[in-house]
Coordinates of C-alpha atoms in Angstrom, one line a residue:
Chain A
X1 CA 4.1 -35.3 -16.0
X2 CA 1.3 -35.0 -17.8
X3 CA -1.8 -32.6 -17.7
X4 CA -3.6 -35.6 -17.0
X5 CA -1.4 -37.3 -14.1
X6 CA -1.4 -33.5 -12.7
X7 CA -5.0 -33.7 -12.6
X8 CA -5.1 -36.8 -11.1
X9 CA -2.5 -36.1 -8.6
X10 CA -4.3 -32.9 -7.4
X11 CA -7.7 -34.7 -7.4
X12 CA -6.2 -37.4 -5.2
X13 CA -5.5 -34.7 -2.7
X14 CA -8.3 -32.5 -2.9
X15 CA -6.7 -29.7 -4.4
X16 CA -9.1 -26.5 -4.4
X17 CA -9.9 -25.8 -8.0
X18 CA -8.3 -22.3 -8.1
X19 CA -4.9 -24.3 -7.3
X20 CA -5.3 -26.6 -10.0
X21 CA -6.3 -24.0 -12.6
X22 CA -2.9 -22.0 -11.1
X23 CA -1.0 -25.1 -11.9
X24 CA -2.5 -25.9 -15.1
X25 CA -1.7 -22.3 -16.4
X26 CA 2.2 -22.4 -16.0
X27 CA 4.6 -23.2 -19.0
X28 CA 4.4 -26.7 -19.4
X29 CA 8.3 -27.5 -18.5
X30 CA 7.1 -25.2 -15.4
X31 CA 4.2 -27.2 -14.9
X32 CA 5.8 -30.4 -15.7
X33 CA 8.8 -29.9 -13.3
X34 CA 6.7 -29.1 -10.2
X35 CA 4.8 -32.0 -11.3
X36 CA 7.8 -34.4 -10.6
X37 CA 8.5 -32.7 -7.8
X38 CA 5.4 -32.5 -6.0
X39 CA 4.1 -35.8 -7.0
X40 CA 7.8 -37.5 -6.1
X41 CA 7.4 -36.2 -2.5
X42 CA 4.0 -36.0 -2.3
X43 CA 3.6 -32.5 -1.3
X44 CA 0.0 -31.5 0.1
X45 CA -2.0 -28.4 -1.0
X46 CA -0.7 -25.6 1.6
X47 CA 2.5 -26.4 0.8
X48 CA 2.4 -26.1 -2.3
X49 CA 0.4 -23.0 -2.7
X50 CA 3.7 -21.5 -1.0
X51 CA 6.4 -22.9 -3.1
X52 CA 4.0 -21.9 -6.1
X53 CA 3.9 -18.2 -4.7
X54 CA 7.3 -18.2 -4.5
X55 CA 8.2 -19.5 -7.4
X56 CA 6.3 -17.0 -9.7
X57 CA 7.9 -14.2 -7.9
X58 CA 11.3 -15.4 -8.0
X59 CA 11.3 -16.4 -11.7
X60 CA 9.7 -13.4 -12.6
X61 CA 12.0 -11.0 -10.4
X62 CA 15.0 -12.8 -11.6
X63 CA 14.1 -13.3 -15.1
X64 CA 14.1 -16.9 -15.1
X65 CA 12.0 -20.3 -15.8
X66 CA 10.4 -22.3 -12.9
X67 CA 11.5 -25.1 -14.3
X68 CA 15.7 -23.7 -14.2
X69 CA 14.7 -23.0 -10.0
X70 CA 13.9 -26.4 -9.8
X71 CA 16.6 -27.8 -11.8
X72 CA 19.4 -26.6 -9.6
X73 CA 21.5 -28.5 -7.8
X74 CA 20.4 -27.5 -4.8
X75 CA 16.6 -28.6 -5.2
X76 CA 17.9 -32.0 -6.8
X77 CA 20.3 -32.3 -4.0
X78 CA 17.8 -32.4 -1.4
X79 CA 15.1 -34.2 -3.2
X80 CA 17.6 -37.1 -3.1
X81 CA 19.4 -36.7 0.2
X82 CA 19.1 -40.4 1.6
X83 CA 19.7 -39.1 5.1
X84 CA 16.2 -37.1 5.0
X85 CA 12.2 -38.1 5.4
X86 CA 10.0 -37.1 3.0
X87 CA 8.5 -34.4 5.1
X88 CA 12.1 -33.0 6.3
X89 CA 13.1 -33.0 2.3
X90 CA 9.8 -30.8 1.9
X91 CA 10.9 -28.5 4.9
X92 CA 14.0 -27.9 3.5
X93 CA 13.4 -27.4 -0.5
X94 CA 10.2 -25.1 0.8
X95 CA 13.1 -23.3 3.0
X96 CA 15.6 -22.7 0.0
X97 CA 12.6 -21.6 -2.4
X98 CA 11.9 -19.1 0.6
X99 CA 15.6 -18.6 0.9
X100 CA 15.6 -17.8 -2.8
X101 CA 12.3 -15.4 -3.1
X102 CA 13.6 -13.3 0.4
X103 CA 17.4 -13.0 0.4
X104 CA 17.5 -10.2 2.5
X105 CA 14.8 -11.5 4.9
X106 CA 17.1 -14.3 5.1
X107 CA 20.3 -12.6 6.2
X108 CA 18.7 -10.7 8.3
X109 CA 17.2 -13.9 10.4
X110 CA 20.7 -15.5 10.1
X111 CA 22.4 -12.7 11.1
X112 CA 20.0 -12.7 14.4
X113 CA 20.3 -16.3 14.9
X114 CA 24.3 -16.4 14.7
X115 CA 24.2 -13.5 17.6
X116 CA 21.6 -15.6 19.6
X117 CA 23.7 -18.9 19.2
X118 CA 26.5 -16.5 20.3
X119 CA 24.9 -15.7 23.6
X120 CA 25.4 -19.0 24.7
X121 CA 22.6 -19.2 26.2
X122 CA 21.1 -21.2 29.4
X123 CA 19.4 -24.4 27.8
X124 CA 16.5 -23.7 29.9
X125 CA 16.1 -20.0 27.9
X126 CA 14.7 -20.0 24.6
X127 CA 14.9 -17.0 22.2
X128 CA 12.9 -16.4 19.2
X129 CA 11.9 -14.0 16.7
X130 CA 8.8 -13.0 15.0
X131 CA 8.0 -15.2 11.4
X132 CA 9.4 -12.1 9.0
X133 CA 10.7 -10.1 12.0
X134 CA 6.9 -8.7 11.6
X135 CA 6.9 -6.6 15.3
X136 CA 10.4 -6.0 15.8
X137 CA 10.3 -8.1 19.0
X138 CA 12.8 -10.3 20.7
X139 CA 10.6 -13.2 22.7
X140 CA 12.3 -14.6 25.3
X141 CA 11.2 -17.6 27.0
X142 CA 12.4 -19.6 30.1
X143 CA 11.4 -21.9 32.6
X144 CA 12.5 -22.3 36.5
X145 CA 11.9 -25.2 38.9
X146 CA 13.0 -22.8 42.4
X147 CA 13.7 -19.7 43.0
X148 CA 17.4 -20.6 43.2
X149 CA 17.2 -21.6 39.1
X150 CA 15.1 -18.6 38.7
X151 CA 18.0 -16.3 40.1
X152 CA 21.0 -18.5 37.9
X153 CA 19.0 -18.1 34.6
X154 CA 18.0 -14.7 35.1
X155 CA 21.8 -13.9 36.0
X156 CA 22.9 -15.4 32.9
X157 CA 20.0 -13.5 31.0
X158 CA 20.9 -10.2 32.0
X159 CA 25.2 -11.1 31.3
X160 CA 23.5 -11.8 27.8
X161 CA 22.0 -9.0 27.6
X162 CA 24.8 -6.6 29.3
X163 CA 27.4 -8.0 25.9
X164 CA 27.1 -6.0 22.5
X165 CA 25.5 -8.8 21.2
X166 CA 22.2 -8.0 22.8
X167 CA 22.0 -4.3 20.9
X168 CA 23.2 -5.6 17.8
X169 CA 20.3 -8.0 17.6
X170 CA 17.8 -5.5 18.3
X171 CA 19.3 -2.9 15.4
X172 CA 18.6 -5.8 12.6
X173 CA 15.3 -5.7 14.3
X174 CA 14.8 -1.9 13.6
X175 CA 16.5 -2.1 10.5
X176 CA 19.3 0.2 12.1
X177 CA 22.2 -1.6 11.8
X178 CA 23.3 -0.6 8.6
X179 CA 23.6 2.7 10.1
X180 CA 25.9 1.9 12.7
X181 CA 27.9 0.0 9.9
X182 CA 27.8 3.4 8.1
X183 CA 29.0 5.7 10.9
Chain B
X1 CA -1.2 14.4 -18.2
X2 CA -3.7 12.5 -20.7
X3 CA -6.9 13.9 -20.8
X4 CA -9.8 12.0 -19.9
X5 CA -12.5 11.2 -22.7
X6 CA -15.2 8.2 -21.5
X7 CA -16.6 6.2 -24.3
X8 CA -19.9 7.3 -22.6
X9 CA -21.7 9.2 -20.2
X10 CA -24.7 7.6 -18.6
X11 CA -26.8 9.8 -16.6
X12 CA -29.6 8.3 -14.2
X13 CA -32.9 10.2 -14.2
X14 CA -32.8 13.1 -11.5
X15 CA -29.4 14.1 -12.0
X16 CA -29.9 16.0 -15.6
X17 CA -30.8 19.1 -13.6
X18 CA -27.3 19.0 -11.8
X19 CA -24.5 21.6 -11.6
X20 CA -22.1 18.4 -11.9
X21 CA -24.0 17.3 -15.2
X22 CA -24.1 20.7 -17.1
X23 CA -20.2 20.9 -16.4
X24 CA -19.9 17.4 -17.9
X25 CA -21.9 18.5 -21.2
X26 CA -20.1 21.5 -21.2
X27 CA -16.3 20.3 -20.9
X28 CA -17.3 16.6 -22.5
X29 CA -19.2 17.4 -25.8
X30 CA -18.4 15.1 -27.6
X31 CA -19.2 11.9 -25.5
X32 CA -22.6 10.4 -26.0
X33 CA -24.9 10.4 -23.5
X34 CA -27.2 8.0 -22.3
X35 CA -30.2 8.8 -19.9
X36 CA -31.1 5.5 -17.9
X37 CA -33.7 5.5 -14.9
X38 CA -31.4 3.1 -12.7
X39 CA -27.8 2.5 -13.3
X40 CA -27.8 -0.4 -11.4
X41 CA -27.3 -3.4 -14.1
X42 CA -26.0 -0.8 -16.7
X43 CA -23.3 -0.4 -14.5
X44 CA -22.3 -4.2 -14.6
X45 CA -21.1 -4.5 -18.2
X46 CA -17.8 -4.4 -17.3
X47 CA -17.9 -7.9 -16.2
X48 CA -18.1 -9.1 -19.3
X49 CA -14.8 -7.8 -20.3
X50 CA -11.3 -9.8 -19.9
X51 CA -10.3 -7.0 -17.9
X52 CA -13.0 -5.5 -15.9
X53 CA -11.3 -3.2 -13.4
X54 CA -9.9 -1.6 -16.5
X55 CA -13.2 -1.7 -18.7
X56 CA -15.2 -0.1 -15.8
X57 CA -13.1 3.1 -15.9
X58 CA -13.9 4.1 -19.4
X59 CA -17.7 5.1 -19.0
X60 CA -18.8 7.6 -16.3
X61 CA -22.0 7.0 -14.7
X62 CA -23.3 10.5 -13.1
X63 CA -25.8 9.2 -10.6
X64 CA -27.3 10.6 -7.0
X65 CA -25.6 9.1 -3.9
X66 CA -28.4 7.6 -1.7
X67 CA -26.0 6.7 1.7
X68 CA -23.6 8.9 4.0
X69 CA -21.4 11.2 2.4
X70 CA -19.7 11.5 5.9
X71 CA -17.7 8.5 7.1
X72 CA -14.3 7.9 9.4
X73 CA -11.7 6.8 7.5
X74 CA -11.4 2.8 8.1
X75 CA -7.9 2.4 8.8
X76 CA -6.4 -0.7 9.1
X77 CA -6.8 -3.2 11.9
X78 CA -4.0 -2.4 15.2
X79 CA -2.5 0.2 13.4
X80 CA -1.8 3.8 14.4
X81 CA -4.9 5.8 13.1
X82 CA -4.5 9.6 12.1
X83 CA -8.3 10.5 13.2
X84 CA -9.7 10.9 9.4
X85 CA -12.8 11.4 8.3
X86 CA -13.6 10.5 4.5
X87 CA -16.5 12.4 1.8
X88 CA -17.2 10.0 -1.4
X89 CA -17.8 12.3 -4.4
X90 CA -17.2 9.9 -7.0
X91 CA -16.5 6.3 -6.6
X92 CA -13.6 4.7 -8.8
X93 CA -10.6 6.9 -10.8
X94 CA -10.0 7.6 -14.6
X95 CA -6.2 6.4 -13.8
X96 CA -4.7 3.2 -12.5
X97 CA -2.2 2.7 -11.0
X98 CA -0.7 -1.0 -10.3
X99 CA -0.8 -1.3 -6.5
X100 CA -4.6 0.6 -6.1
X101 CA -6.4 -0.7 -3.4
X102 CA -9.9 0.2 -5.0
X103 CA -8.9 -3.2 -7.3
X104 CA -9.9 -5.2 -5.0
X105 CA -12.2 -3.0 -2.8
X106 CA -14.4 -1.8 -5.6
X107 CA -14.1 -5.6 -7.3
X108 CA -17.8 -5.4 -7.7
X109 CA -18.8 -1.8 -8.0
X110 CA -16.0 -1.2 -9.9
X111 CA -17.8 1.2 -12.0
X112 CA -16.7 5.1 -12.4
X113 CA -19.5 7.2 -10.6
X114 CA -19.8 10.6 -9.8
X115 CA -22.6 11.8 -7.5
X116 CA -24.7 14.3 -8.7
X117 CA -26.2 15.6 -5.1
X118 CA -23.3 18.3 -4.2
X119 CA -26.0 19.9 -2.0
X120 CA -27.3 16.8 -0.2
X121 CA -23.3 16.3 0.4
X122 CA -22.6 20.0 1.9
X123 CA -26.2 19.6 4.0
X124 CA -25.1 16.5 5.4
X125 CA -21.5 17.9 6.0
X126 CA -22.9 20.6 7.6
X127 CA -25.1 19.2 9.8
X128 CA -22.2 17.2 11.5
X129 CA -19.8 20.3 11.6
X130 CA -22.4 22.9 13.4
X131 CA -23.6 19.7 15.8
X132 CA -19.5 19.1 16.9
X133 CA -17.9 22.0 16.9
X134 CA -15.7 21.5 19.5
X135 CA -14.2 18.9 17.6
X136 CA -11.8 19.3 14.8
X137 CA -11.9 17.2 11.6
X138 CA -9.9 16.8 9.2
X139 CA -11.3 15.7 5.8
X140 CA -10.5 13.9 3.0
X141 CA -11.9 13.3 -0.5
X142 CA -9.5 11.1 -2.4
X143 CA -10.2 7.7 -0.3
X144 CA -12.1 6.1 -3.0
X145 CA -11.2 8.6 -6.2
X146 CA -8.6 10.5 -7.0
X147 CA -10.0 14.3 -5.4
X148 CA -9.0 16.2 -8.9
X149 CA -8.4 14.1 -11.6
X150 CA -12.1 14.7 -12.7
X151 CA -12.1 18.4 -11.5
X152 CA -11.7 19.7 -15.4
X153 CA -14.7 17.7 -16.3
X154 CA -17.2 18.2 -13.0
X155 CA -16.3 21.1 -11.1
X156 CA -17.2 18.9 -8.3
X157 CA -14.6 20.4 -6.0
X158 CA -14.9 23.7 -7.2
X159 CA -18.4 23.9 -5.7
X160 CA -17.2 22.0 -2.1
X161 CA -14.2 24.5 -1.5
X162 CA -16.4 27.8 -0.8
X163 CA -18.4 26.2 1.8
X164 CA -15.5 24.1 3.5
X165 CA -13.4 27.5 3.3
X166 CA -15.9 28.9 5.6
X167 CA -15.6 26.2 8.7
X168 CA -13.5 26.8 11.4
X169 CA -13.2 23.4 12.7
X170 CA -12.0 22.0 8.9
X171 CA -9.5 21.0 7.1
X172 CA -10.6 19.4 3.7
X173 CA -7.9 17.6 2.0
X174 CA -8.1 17.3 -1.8
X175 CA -5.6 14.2 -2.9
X176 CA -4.5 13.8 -6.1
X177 CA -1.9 12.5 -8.4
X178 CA -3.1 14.6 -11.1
X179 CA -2.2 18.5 -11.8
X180 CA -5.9 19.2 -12.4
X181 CA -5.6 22.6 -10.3
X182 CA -6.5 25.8 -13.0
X183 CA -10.5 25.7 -11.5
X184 CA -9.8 26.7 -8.3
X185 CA -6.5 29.0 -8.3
X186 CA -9.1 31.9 -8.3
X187 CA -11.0 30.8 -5.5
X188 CA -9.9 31.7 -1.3
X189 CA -9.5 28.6 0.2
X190 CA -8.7 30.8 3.8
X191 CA -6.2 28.3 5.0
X192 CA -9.4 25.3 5.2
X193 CA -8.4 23.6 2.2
X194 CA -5.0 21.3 1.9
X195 CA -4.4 20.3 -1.9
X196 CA -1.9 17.2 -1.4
X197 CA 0.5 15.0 -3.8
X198 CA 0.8 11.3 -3.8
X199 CA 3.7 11.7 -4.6
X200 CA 6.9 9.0 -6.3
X201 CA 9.7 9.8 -8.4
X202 CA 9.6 9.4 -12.0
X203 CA 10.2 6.1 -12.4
X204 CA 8.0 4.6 -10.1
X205 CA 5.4 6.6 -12.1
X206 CA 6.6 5.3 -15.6
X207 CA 6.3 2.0 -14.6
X208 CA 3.1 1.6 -11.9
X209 CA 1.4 4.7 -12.0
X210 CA -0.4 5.2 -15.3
X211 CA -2.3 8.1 -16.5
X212 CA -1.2 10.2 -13.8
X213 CA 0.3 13.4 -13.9
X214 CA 4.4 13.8 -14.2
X215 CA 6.7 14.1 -11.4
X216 CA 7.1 17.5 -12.9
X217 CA 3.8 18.5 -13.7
X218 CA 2.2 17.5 -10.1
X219 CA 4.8 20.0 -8.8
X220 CA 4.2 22.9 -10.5
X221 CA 0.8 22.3 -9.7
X222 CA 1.7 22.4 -6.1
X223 CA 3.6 25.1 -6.3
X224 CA 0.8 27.2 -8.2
X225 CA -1.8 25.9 -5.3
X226 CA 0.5 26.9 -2.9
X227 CA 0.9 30.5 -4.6
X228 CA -2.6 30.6 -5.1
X229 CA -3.1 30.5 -0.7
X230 CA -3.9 27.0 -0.3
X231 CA -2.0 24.8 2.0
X232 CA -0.2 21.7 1.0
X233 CA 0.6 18.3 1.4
X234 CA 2.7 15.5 0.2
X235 CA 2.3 11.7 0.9
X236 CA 5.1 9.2 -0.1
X237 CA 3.1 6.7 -0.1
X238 CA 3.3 4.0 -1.6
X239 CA 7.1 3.9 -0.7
X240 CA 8.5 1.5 -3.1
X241 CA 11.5 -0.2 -3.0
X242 CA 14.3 -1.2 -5.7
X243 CA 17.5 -1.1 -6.7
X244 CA 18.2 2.4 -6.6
X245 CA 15.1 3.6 -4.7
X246 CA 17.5 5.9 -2.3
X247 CA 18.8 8.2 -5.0
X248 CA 15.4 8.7 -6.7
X249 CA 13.4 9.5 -3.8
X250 CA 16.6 12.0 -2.7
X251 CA 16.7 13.6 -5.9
X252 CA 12.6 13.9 -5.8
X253 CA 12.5 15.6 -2.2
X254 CA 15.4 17.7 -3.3
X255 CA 13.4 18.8 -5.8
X256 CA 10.4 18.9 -4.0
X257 CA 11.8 21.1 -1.5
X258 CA 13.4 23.7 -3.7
X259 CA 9.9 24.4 -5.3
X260 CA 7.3 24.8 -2.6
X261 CA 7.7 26.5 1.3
X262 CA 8.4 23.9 3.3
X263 CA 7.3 26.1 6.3
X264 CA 4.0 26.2 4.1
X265 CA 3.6 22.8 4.1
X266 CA 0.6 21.0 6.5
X267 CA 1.8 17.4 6.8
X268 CA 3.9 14.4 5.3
X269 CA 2.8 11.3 5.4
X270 CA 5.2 8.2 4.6
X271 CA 3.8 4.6 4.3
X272 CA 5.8 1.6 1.8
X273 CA 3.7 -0.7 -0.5
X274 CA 1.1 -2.4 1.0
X275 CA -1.9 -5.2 -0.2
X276 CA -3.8 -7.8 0.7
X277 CA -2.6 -11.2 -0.8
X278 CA -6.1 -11.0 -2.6
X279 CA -4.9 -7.7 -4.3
X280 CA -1.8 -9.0 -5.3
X281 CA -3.4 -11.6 -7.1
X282 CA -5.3 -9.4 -8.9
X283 CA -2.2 -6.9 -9.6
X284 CA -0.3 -10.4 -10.4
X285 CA -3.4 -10.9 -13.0
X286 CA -3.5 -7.2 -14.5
X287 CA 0.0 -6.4 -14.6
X288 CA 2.2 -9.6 -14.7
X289 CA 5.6 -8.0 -15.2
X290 CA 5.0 -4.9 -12.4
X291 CA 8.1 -5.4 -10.7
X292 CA 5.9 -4.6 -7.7
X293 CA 5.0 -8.3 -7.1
X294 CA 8.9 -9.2 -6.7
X295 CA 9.7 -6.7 -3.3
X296 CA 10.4 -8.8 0.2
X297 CA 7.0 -8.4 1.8
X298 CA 5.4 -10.6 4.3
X299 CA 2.1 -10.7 5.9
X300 CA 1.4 -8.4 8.6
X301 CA -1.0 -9.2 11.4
X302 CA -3.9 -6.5 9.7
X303 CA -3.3 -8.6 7.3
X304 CA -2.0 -7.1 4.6
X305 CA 1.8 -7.8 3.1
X306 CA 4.3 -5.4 3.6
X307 CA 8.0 -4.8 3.1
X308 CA 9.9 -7.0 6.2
X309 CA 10.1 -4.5 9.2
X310 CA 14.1 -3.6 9.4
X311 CA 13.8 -3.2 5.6
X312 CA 10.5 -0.8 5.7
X313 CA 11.6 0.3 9.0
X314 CA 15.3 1.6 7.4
X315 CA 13.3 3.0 4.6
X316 CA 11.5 5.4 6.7
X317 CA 13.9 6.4 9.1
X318 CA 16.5 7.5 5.3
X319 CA 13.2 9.4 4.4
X320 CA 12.6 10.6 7.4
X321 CA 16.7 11.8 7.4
X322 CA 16.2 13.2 4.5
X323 CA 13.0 15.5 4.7
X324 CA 14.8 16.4 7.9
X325 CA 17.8 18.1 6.5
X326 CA 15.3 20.3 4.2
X327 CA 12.6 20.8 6.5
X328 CA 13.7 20.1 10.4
X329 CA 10.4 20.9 12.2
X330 CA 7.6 20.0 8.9
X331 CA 4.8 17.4 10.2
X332 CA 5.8 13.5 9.0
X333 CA 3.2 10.7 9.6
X334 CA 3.3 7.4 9.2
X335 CA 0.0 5.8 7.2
X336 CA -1.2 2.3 8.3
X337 CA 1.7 1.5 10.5
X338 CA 1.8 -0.2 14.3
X339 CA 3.3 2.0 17.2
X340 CA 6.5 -0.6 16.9
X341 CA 7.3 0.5 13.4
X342 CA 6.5 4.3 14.9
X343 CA 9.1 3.9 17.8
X344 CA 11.5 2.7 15.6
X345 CA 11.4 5.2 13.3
X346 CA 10.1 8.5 15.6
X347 CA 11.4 7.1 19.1
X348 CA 7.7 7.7 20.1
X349 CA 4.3 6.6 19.1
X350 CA 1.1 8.7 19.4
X351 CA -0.7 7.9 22.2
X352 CA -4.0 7.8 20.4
X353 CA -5.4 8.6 17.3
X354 CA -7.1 12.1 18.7
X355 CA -2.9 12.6 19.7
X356 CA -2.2 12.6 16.0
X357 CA -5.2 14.1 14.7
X358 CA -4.8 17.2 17.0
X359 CA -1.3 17.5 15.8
X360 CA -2.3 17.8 12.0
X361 CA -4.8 20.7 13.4
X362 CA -3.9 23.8 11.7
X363 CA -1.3 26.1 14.0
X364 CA -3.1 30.0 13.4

């Protein structure tokens, strides 16, 4: 992609200047292979600004091009996955890039979500963490329709909590687990 | 530590008959001087240079402060304050350091000042400490400069610590990363005076913190302060995280600890990494490689990125471990953190900010 088309492309979709100047100061394979990338799924400004910000930091952390990050399989694999929309292959490259700049952020969220799958929850209780475990807080939400669900969901909430699961998930919260796993 | 020599000294009218500017023709010789009757657009040239952070530290503009000396320290939005109050005797640093703050918040005033006016300063301070004396307030100097770096040069501090010795309801904190101490070893601080230590181990310092003082040097400095009567203290902050980080920041409290009296000390503070996405654009612009850029933070509601909780969180509980086996009962804060990151690491948050500022109060 050229300097030109990348100029055109970011015109097109009224790219802030600053965004544009970012752009235009990679590498040019860098440059080029975002280029294909964003102009292939048409990815919009915000987006972009975060797959940019990762980008830099993981290439320059792992001593590596922008251009090799979005050369792997993995990128090219979803780019092309059939089976997904445009704006589910942008969810999903934006959430490996992420992936790939926060390993251990990642972990930790999987490690949450497996123990919140394993609560086997009531479908009418939804639990969430914080974006970047920023607060150290579980949010739990749920919903009743008589006092008679009310009393079965709050039963099943507190067996939840009541298993080891429930501490575990609040020591990768605090960033204590490791300790336990050290004692 | 590398010794400071501005390309110029630039001197408004009114501040030739200073004590601050005879020190600086004394110690600085050699530097020319220029006599202007407003620094105002002299002190702009530094925009004109590629790097203009960097340019604006190598001339030093001696002017007279016009605005309050006296101001409470700003904090940072929803976070647990310590009760601070801030005096600005110089504006800007002659080192710089990767992650400083005063990048972006001095982005266009950016110039090196020192304020010429020590005796509107202790007026002003005075007035504030004879009207409240019921209250206790603890002071600092280093929230815009570094409180010694330019002591060899001015004497700045030199002529604040006698009157600040004498107040009851002080305690003037002098922060440094420098080991700019030999002016005032021969003065009696009488327990009102705190000389602290940004304080990182070695490598941290190699890499992000240039023109600084040594690991070593900044402790024998302590430890000569500290033998000298003053009280001290140390801040680990900014904590910074890397491969390795938990045996160089062991080996630098070990160290730390087997030099100074522990039971000596007035407070720890702890607090990891910390910018503004605006800042780290700027540190991204200045120093490209810094390895800084590359750590897991994400934004915080005060908006500013930090480390992920459980990581920063784990971080200050193994310091925290660790300052504990040397010193079980010494005074550890937290800087710029929320009461959740405080429980987790303490089991308790203060309930205010006078809660923690009381408890920094010295015990006599």
């Amino acid at each position: 992609m050229s300097e030109s088309e990348i100029r055109a492309y970011a015109q097109g979709r009224g790219f802030h200047d600053q965004t544009l100047t970012r752009w235009l100061g990679w590498e040019r394979t860098d440059r080029d292979a975002l280029g294909e990338l964003a102009s292939g799924l048409k990815i919009g400004e915000n987006h972009l600004r975060d797959m940019m910000d990762w980008l830099e930091d993981t290439a320059s952390r792992d001593h590596a091009k922008i251009s090799q990050i979005l050369a792997t399989k993995a990128i090219s694999d979803l780019s092309t996955d059939p089976r997904l929309g445009r704006a589910d292959k942008v969810k999903r490259i934006k959430e490996h890039l992420r992936r790939l700049r926060f390993p251990r952020l990642a972990q930790t969220e999987d490690e949450i979500r497996t123990r919140i799958q394993s609560l086997k929850l009531h479908p009418e209780i939804r639990v969430s963490v914080p974006p970047g475990l920023e607060g150290g807080r579980l949010h739990v939400e749920f919903t009743a329709t008589s006092a008679t669900e009310l009393l079965t969901i709050a039963g099943k909430l507190r067996a939840a909590a009541e298993t080891s699961l429930a501490p575990e998930i609040f020591e990768l919260l605090a960033g204590t687990h490791r300790e336990k796993e050290r004692e | 530590m590398e010794n400071f020599r501005p390309e110029e000294l630039i001197v408004e009218h009114g501040s030739e008959s200073s004590r601050i500017y005879a020190n600086l023709r004394r110690t600085l010789p050699q530097v020319p001087v220029k006599f202007v009757d407003d620094i105002g657009s002299d002190a702009n040239t530094h925009f004109a240079h590629r790097d203009p952070f960097g340019a604006a530290k190598k001339k030093l503009y001696l002017t007279r402060y016009k605005g309050d000396f006296f101001k409470k320290c700003p904090g940072s939005d929803g976070q647990v304050c310590c009760n601070y109050f801030v005096i600005n005797f110089a504006s800007n640093c002659p080192m710089d350091c990767s992650y400083c703050y005063l990048q972006e918040y001095l982005l266009d005033n950016a110039s090196l000042k020192v304020f010429s006016n020590v005796d509107d300063l202790i007026d002003e301070a005075d007035r504030t400490l004879q009207k409240h004396r019921g209250v206790f307030f603890r002071i600092g100097t280093g929230e815009i400069t570094d409180s010694l770096a330019l002591e060899p040069y001015t004497g700045m501090v030199r002529e604040l610590i006698p009157y600040f010795a004498e107040q009851l309801n002080v305690l003037l904190e002098l922060k440094t990363k420098s080991d700019c101490v030999d002016s005032i070893l021969d003065l009696d601080p009488k327990g009102r005076v705190v000389v602290a230590w940004s304080m990182n181990p070695q490598p941290v310092i190699d890499l992000d913190e240039r023109g600084t003082a040594s690991f070593d040097d900044r402790l024998v400095a302590a430890r000569r302060c500290q033998d000298a009567g003053y009280r001290l203290g140390f801040h680990f902050d900014p904590m910074i995280e890397y491969r390795g980080w938990e045996a160089d920041y062991q080996t630098m409290l070990e160290q730390i600890f087997a030099t100074i009296d522990w039971h000596r000390l007035s407070w720890l503070s702890l607090g990891v990494l910390r910018e503004t996405p605006r800042l780290k654009r700027m540190m991204r612009e200045r120093f490209p490689h810094s390895r800084l850029l590359t750590g897991e933070q994400v934004l915080c509601p005060d908006g500013k990125m930090r480390y992920f909780q459980p990581l920063r969180v784990e971080m200050y509980r193994k310091m925290v471990a660790w300052i504990r086996r040397a010193a079980p009962t010494v005074k550890i804060y937290l800087c710029m953190e929320s009461r959740d990151v405080w429980q987790q690491v303490f089991g308790f948050a203060p309930a205010c900010e006078k809660e923690l500022g009381n408890q920094m109060a010295p015990v006599d």
